[in-house]
PDB file of C-alpha atoms in Angstrom:
ATOM      1  CA  MET A   1       2.789  14.350  13.261  1.00 55.00           C
ATOM      2  CA  LYS A   2       5.700  13.072  11.182  1.00 58.00           C
ATOM      3  CA  GLN A   3       4.692   9.431  11.755  1.00 62.00           C
ATOM      4  CA  LEU A   4       1.090  10.271  10.900  1.00 55.00           C
ATOM      5  CA  MET A   5       2.166  11.792   7.594  1.00 58.00           C
ATOM      6  CA  LYS A   6       4.220   8.691   6.782  1.00 59.00           C
ATOM      7  CA  ASN A   7       1.321   6.399   7.559  1.00 58.00           C
ATOM      8  CA  LEU A   8      -1.061   8.623   5.642  1.00 57.00           C
ATOM      9  CA  THR A   9       1.182   8.480   2.595  1.00 59.00           C
ATOM     10  CA  ILE A  10       1.418   4.698   2.664  1.00 59.00           C
ATOM     11  CA  LEU A  11      -2.268   4.182   3.277  1.00 59.00           C
ATOM     12  CA  MET A  12      -3.314   6.533   0.501  1.00 57.00           C
ATOM     13  CA  LEU A  13      -1.286   4.535  -1.973  1.00 55.00           C
ATOM     14  CA  VAL A  14      -2.181   1.138  -0.640  1.00 56.00           C
ATOM     15  CA  MET A  15      -5.892   1.662  -0.425  1.00 50.00           C
ATOM     16  CA  GLY A  16      -6.917   4.311  -2.862  1.00 46.00           C
ATOM     17  CA  PHE A  17      -6.329   3.824  -6.561  1.00 43.00           C
ATOM     18  CA  SER A  18      -9.287   5.378  -8.341  1.00 40.00           C
ATOM     19  CA  SER A  19     -10.567   4.003 -11.624  1.00 41.00           C
ATOM     20  CA  LEU A  20      -9.824   6.092 -14.686  1.00 43.00           C
ATOM     21  CA  SER A  21     -11.528   5.633 -18.020  1.00 41.00           C
ATOM     22  CA  THR A  22     -10.922   2.191 -19.509  1.00 42.00           C
ATOM     23  CA  ALA A  23     -10.888   3.814 -22.934  1.00 40.00           C
ATOM     24  CA  GLU A  24      -7.322   5.010 -22.380  1.00 57.00           C
ATOM     25  CA  GLU A  25      -4.556   3.682 -20.217  1.00 69.00           C
ATOM     26  CA  ALA A  26      -3.677   5.866 -17.255  1.00 85.00           C
ATOM     27  CA  THR A  27      -0.071   6.979 -16.969  1.00 93.00           C
ATOM     28  CA  PRO A  28       1.806   6.214 -13.739  1.00 93.00           C
ATOM     29  CA  LYS A  29       1.470   9.825 -12.581  1.00 93.00           C
ATOM     30  CA  GLN A  30      -2.257   9.824 -13.349  1.00 92.00           C
ATOM     31  CA  VAL A  31      -2.721   6.595 -11.400  1.00 88.00           C
ATOM     32  CA  VAL A  32      -0.956   8.007  -8.358  1.00 87.00           C
ATOM     33  CA  ALA A  33      -2.491  11.487  -8.490  1.00 85.00           C
ATOM     34  CA  SER A  34      -6.056  10.305  -9.022  1.00 85.00           C
ATOM     35  CA  THR A  35      -5.622   7.843  -6.181  1.00 77.00           C
ATOM     36  CA  ILE A  36      -4.673  10.521  -3.699  1.00 76.00           C
ATOM     37  CA  GLU A  37      -7.573  12.716  -4.794  1.00 82.00           C
ATOM     38  CA  SER A  38     -10.020   9.845  -4.332  1.00 83.00           C
ATOM     39  CA  ILE A  39      -8.720   8.952  -0.876  1.00 78.00           C
ATOM     40  CA  ILE A  40      -8.902  12.565   0.242  1.00 80.00           C
ATOM     41  CA  ALA A  41     -12.453  12.795  -1.081  1.00 84.00           C
ATOM     42  CA  VAL A  42     -13.487   9.805   1.053  1.00 84.00           C
ATOM     43  CA  LEU A  43     -11.805  11.259   4.132  1.00 82.00           C
ATOM     44  CA  GLU A  44     -13.319  14.703   3.692  1.00 85.00           C
ATOM     45  CA  ALA A  45     -16.806  13.208   3.209  1.00 87.00           C
ATOM     46  CA  ARG A  46     -16.779  11.548   6.641  1.00 85.00           C
ATOM     47  CA  GLU A  47     -19.497  12.707   9.003  1.00 84.00           C
ATOM     48  CA  ASP A  48     -17.269  11.920  11.980  1.00 84.00           C
ATOM     49  CA  LYS A  49     -13.801  13.276  11.202  1.00 82.00           C
ATOM     50  CA  SER A  50     -12.339  11.632  14.314  1.00 80.00           C
ATOM     51  CA  LYS A  51     -12.436   8.088  12.957  1.00 82.00           C
ATOM     52  CA  VAL A  52     -12.562   5.831   9.905  1.00 80.00           C
ATOM     53  CA  ASN A  53     -15.538   3.493  10.137  1.00 82.00           C
ATOM     54  CA  ASP A  54     -16.524   0.381   8.190  1.00 84.00           C
ATOM     55  CA  VAL A  55     -18.439   2.417   5.606  1.00 86.00           C
ATOM     56  CA  ASP A  56     -15.364   4.564   4.959  1.00 82.00           C
ATOM     57  CA  ARG A  57     -13.175   1.480   4.665  1.00 82.00           C
ATOM     58  CA  GLU A  58     -15.540  -0.114   2.171  1.00 84.00           C
ATOM     59  CA  GLY A  59     -15.588   3.033   0.074  1.00 79.00           C
ATOM     60  CA  ILE A  60     -11.810   3.100  -0.044  1.00 78.00           C
ATOM     61  CA  ARG A  61     -11.652  -0.629  -0.705  1.00 79.00           C
ATOM     62  CA  LYS A  62     -13.849  -0.249  -3.794  1.00 77.00           C
ATOM     63  CA  VAL A  63     -11.587   2.465  -5.109  1.00 73.00           C
ATOM     64  CA  VAL A  64      -8.426   0.392  -4.777  1.00 71.00           C
ATOM     65  CA  LYS A  65      -9.647  -2.732  -6.538  1.00 71.00           C
ATOM     66  CA  GLY A  66      -7.341  -3.727  -9.366  1.00 69.00           C
ATOM     67  CA  LYS A  67      -4.929  -0.821  -8.953  1.00 75.00           C
ATOM     68  CA  PHE A  68      -2.483  -2.148  -6.379  1.00 84.00           C
ATOM     69  CA  ASP A  69      -0.472  -5.303  -7.031  1.00 92.00           C
ATOM     70  CA  TYR A  70      -0.759  -7.020  -3.654  1.00 93.00           C
ATOM     71  CA  ARG A  71       0.515 -10.294  -5.105  1.00 96.00           C
ATOM     72  CA  GLU A  72       3.721  -8.719  -6.392  1.00 97.00           C
ATOM     73  CA  MET A  73       4.245  -6.878  -3.137  1.00 96.00           C
ATOM     74  CA  SER A  74       3.679 -10.133  -1.234  1.00 97.00           C
ATOM     75  CA  ARG A  75       6.138 -11.996  -3.471  1.00 98.00           C
ATOM     76  CA  ARG A  76       8.832  -9.384  -2.982  1.00 97.00           C
ATOM     77  CA  SER A  77       8.207  -9.202   0.769  1.00 97.00           C
ATOM     78  CA  VAL A  78       8.452 -12.969   1.294  1.00 97.00           C
ATOM     79  CA  GLY A  79      11.490 -13.370  -0.969  1.00 95.00           C
ATOM     80  CA  LYS A  80      12.857 -16.793  -1.960  1.00 95.00           C
ATOM     81  CA  PRO A  81      10.374 -18.869   0.117  1.00 96.00           C
ATOM     82  CA  TRP A  82       7.603 -17.587  -2.189  1.00 97.00           C
ATOM     83  CA  LYS A  83       8.728 -20.002  -4.926  1.00 96.00           C
ATOM     84  CA  LYS A  84       8.166 -22.976  -2.630  1.00 94.00           C
ATOM     85  CA  MET A  85       4.556 -21.961  -1.881  1.00 97.00           C
ATOM     86  CA  ASP A  86       1.806 -23.457  -4.066  1.00 96.00           C
ATOM     87  CA  GLU A  87      -0.761 -21.194  -5.733  1.00 97.00           C
ATOM     88  CA  VAL A  88      -3.362 -21.705  -3.000  1.00 97.00           C
ATOM     89  CA  LYS A  89      -0.948 -20.688  -0.255  1.00 97.00           C
ATOM     90  CA  GLN A  90       0.293 -17.736  -2.288  1.00 98.00           C
ATOM     91  CA  ALA A  91      -3.288 -16.521  -2.679  1.00 97.00           C
ATOM     92  CA  GLU A  92      -3.969 -16.987   1.037  1.00 97.00           C
ATOM     93  CA  PHE A  93      -0.815 -15.107   1.943  1.00 97.00           C
ATOM     94  CA  THR A  94      -1.624 -12.278  -0.468  1.00 97.00           C
ATOM     95  CA  GLU A  95      -5.036 -11.777   1.134  1.00 95.00           C
ATOM     96  CA  LEU A  96      -3.518 -11.771   4.623  1.00 95.00           C
ATOM     97  CA  PHE A  97      -0.892  -9.272   3.491  1.00 95.00           C
ATOM     98  CA  ARG A  98      -3.569  -7.023   2.008  1.00 92.00           C
ATOM     99  CA  GLN A  99      -5.473  -7.009   5.281  1.00 91.00           C
ATOM    100  CA  VAL A 100      -2.350  -6.256   7.289  1.00 91.00           C
ATOM    101  CA  LEU A 101      -1.702  -3.208   5.122  1.00 87.00           C
ATOM    102  CA  GLU A 102      -5.309  -2.090   5.193  1.00 84.00           C
ATOM    103  CA  PHE A 103      -5.774  -2.275   8.936  1.00 83.00           C
ATOM    104  CA  SER A 104      -2.242  -1.284   9.969  1.00 78.00           C
ATOM    105  CA  TYR A 105      -2.357   1.985   8.097  1.00 73.00           C
ATOM    106  CA  GLY A 106      -6.125   2.379   7.856  1.00 66.00           C
ATOM    107  CA  ASN A 107      -6.356   2.987  11.581  1.00 64.00           C
ATOM    108  CA  GLN A 108      -4.103   6.025  11.091  1.00 69.00           C
ATOM    109  CA  LEU A 109      -6.351   7.765   8.581  1.00 72.00           C
ATOM    110  CA  ALA A 110      -8.521   9.209  11.325  1.00 70.00           C
ATOM    111  CA  GLY A 111      -5.731  11.724  11.887  1.00 71.00           C
ATOM    112  CA  TYR A 112      -6.013  13.264   8.412  1.00 75.00           C
ATOM    113  CA  LYS A 113      -6.075  17.071   8.734  1.00 77.00           C
ATOM    114  CA  GLY A 114      -5.868  18.389   5.203  1.00 78.00           C
ATOM    115  CA  GLN A 115      -2.286  17.474   4.282  1.00 81.00           C
ATOM    116  CA  LYS A 116      -1.508  18.028   0.608  1.00 85.00           C
ATOM    117  CA  VAL A 117       0.387  15.765  -1.782  1.00 86.00           C
ATOM    118  CA  VAL A 118       2.427  16.927  -4.775  1.00 90.00           C
ATOM    119  CA  PHE A 119       3.907  14.858  -7.608  1.00 92.00           C
ATOM    120  CA  GLU A 120       6.679  14.992 -10.171  1.00 94.00           C
ATOM    121  CA  ASP A 121       6.498  13.506 -13.659  1.00 95.00           C
ATOM    122  CA  ALA A 122       7.131   9.769 -13.898  1.00 96.00           C
ATOM    123  CA  GLU A 123      10.560   8.342 -14.691  1.00 97.00           C
ATOM    124  CA  PHE A 124      10.570   5.179 -16.823  1.00 96.00           C
ATOM    125  CA  LYS A 125      12.855   2.155 -17.121  1.00 94.00           C
ATOM    126  CA  LYS A 126      11.560  -0.564 -19.447  1.00 90.00           C
ATOM    127  CA  ASP A 127       8.276  -1.857 -17.970  1.00 91.00           C
ATOM    128  CA  LYS A 128       8.719  -0.019 -14.673  1.00 97.00           C
ATOM    129  CA  ALA A 129       8.206   3.549 -13.535  1.00 97.00           C
ATOM    130  CA  ARG A 130       8.616   5.688 -10.461  1.00 96.00           C
ATOM    131  CA  VAL A 131       6.711   8.760  -9.417  1.00 96.00           C
ATOM    132  CA  LYS A 132       8.326  11.020  -6.841  1.00 95.00           C
ATOM    133  CA  GLY A 133       6.362  13.391  -4.681  1.00 91.00           C
ATOM    134  CA  ALA A 134       5.903  14.712  -1.164  1.00 90.00           C
ATOM    135  CA  VAL A 135       3.331  14.972   1.599  1.00 85.00           C
ATOM    136  CA  VAL A 136       3.212  18.614   2.659  1.00 87.00           C
ATOM    137  CA  ASP A 137       1.683  20.494   5.564  1.00 82.00           C
ATOM    138  CA  SER A 138       2.351  23.973   6.954  1.00 78.00           C
ATOM    139  CA  SER A 139       5.596  23.022   8.668  1.00 80.00           C
ATOM    140  CA  LYS A 140       7.246  20.156   6.794  1.00 85.00           C
ATOM    141  CA  SER A 141       7.535  18.127   3.607  1.00 88.00           C
ATOM    142  CA  ILE A 142       8.119  14.359   3.567  1.00 87.00           C
ATOM    143  CA  PRO A 143       9.570  12.939   0.299  1.00 92.00           C
ATOM    144  CA  MET A 144       8.086   9.767  -1.124  1.00 90.00           C
ATOM    145  CA  GLU A 145       8.404   7.598  -4.187  1.00 94.00           C
ATOM    146  CA  TYR A 146       5.922   5.214  -5.771  1.00 93.00           C
ATOM    147  CA  ARG A 147       7.251   2.240  -7.756  1.00 96.00           C
ATOM    148  CA  LEU A 148       4.948   0.912 -10.470  1.00 96.00           C
ATOM    149  CA  HIS A 149       5.183  -1.798 -13.104  1.00 96.00           C
ATOM    150  CA  GLN A 150       3.273  -2.471 -16.296  1.00 94.00           C
ATOM    151  CA  THR A 151       0.708  -5.286 -16.081  1.00 92.00           C
ATOM    152  CA  ASP A 152      -2.095  -6.606 -18.285  1.00 91.00           C
ATOM    153  CA  SER A 153      -4.413  -4.355 -16.256  1.00 87.00           C
ATOM    154  CA  GLY A 154      -2.269  -1.252 -16.655  1.00 90.00           C
ATOM    155  CA  TRP A 155       0.193   0.410 -14.299  1.00 92.00           C
ATOM    156  CA  GLN A 156       0.119  -0.913 -10.736  1.00 93.00           C
ATOM    157  CA  VAL A 157       2.100   0.019  -7.641  1.00 92.00           C
ATOM    158  CA  TYR A 158       4.329  -2.681  -6.148  1.00 95.00           C
ATOM    159  CA  ASP A 159       6.384  -0.657  -3.646  1.00 95.00           C
ATOM    160  CA  ILE A 160       6.421   2.689  -1.843  1.00 91.00           C
ATOM    161  CA  LYS A 161       9.425   4.518  -0.459  1.00 92.00           C
ATOM    162  CA  ILE A 162       9.076   7.083   2.316  1.00 88.00           C
ATOM    163  CA  GLU A 163      12.187   9.174   2.947  1.00 90.00           C
ATOM    164  CA  GLY A 164      14.151   6.576   0.984  1.00 92.00           C
ATOM    165  CA  VAL A 165      12.894   3.596   3.005  1.00 93.00           C
ATOM    166  CA  SER A 166      11.164   0.849   0.996  1.00 95.00           C
ATOM    167  CA  LEU A 167       7.970  -0.604   2.429  1.00 92.00           C
ATOM    168  CA  VAL A 168       8.667  -3.953   0.746  1.00 95.00           C
ATOM    169  CA  THR A 169      12.247  -4.098   2.044  1.00 96.00           C
ATOM    170  CA  THR A 170      11.057  -3.335   5.570  1.00 94.00           C
ATOM    171  CA  PHE A 171       8.509  -6.148   5.438  1.00 95.00           C
ATOM    172  CA  ARG A 172      11.068  -8.546   3.940  1.00 96.00           C
ATOM    173  CA  LYS A 173      13.464  -7.950   6.832  1.00 96.00           C
ATOM    174  CA  ASP A 174      10.684  -8.518   9.361  1.00 95.00           C
ATOM    175  CA  PHE A 175       9.365 -11.611   7.577  1.00 96.00           C
ATOM    176  CA  LYS A 176      12.804 -13.198   7.109  1.00 96.00           C
ATOM    177  CA  SER A 177      13.398 -13.676  10.835  1.00 94.00           C
ATOM    178  CA  ILE A 178       9.932 -15.157  11.361  1.00 96.00           C
ATOM    179  CA  VAL A 179      10.215 -17.553   8.399  1.00 96.00           C
ATOM    180  CA  LYS A 180      13.649 -18.684   9.583  1.00 95.00           C
ATOM    181  CA  LYS A 181      12.219 -19.714  12.969  1.00 95.00           C
ATOM    182  CA  GLN A 182       8.649 -20.735  12.131  1.00 96.00           C
ATOM    183  CA  GLY A 183       8.453 -21.236   8.371  1.00 96.00           C
ATOM    184  CA  VAL A 184       5.895 -19.679   6.039  1.00 96.00           C
ATOM    185  CA  ASP A 185       3.010 -21.288   7.934  1.00 96.00           C
ATOM    186  CA  GLY A 186       4.280 -19.640  11.096  1.00 97.00           C
ATOM    187  CA  LEU A 187       4.484 -16.281   9.331  1.00 97.00           C
ATOM    188  CA  MET A 188       0.913 -16.629   8.109  1.00 97.00           C
ATOM    189  CA  ASP A 189      -0.212 -17.471  11.627  1.00 97.00           C
ATOM    190  CA  VAL A 190       1.539 -14.348  12.946  1.00 96.00           C
ATOM    191  CA  LEU A 191      -0.076 -12.177  10.282  1.00 96.00           C
ATOM    192  CA  GLY A 192      -3.506 -13.684  10.926  1.00 96.00           C
ATOM    193  CA  LYS A 193      -3.278 -12.888  14.631  1.00 95.00           C
ATOM    194  CA  LYS A 194      -2.074  -9.371  13.812  1.00 93.00           C
ATOM    195  CA  VAL A 195      -5.082  -8.785  11.546  1.00 92.00           C
ATOM    196  CA  ASP A 196      -7.464 -10.005  14.263  1.00 93.00           C
ATOM    197  CA  LYS A 197      -5.950  -7.584  16.783  1.00 91.00           C
ATOM    198  CA  LEU A 198      -6.054  -4.690  14.338  1.00 84.00           C
ATOM    199  CA  LYS A 199      -9.681  -5.364  13.464  1.00 84.00           C
ATOM    200  CA  ALA A 200     -10.611  -5.443  17.143  1.00 84.00           C
ATOM    201  CA  LYS A 201      -8.763  -2.179  17.710  1.00 77.00           C
ATOM    202  CA  GLY A 202     -10.076  -0.530  14.537  1.00 61.00           C
TER     203      GLY A 202
END
């Protein structure tokens, strides 16, 4: 159950940023809170509560568009080798990274059983913000933190911490060993194969 709640938290943030009115810029807390509400709405509308099908995925995918900075998350996860990649390869990597996140954590959403999410007010530092919160069920509460930065399109999430562990840092550690042995092309090959397996399993 604890792992499910962690995965649920990550997936909600990665896949579910709902669109607020373009007439006014959403605050970091509004971005996060509205996202969770939209994801939960998609999950609760499922006819078959035992799985997340392609229709559900597409609904969530439409909600997330433009609200999660996959490129920034990719850049931070790859680290220094990112600077040596041309724009085409960076774009290809970003799309692969997005799919890894979507299918890795998307397959866990089938286990959603009404967990609630609460939020604190955002804390600001220059063009960045963090929103702390928790995933809560009847027996436990798992702390989480969403890191956002200001972009031309408004506030976007670039990292998520669950119980103090950064998603980006975890990926960077995993990617570093692969890049050291196989280079960036090798890493992309590994991610591509991972996506194919996840899609087949999904």
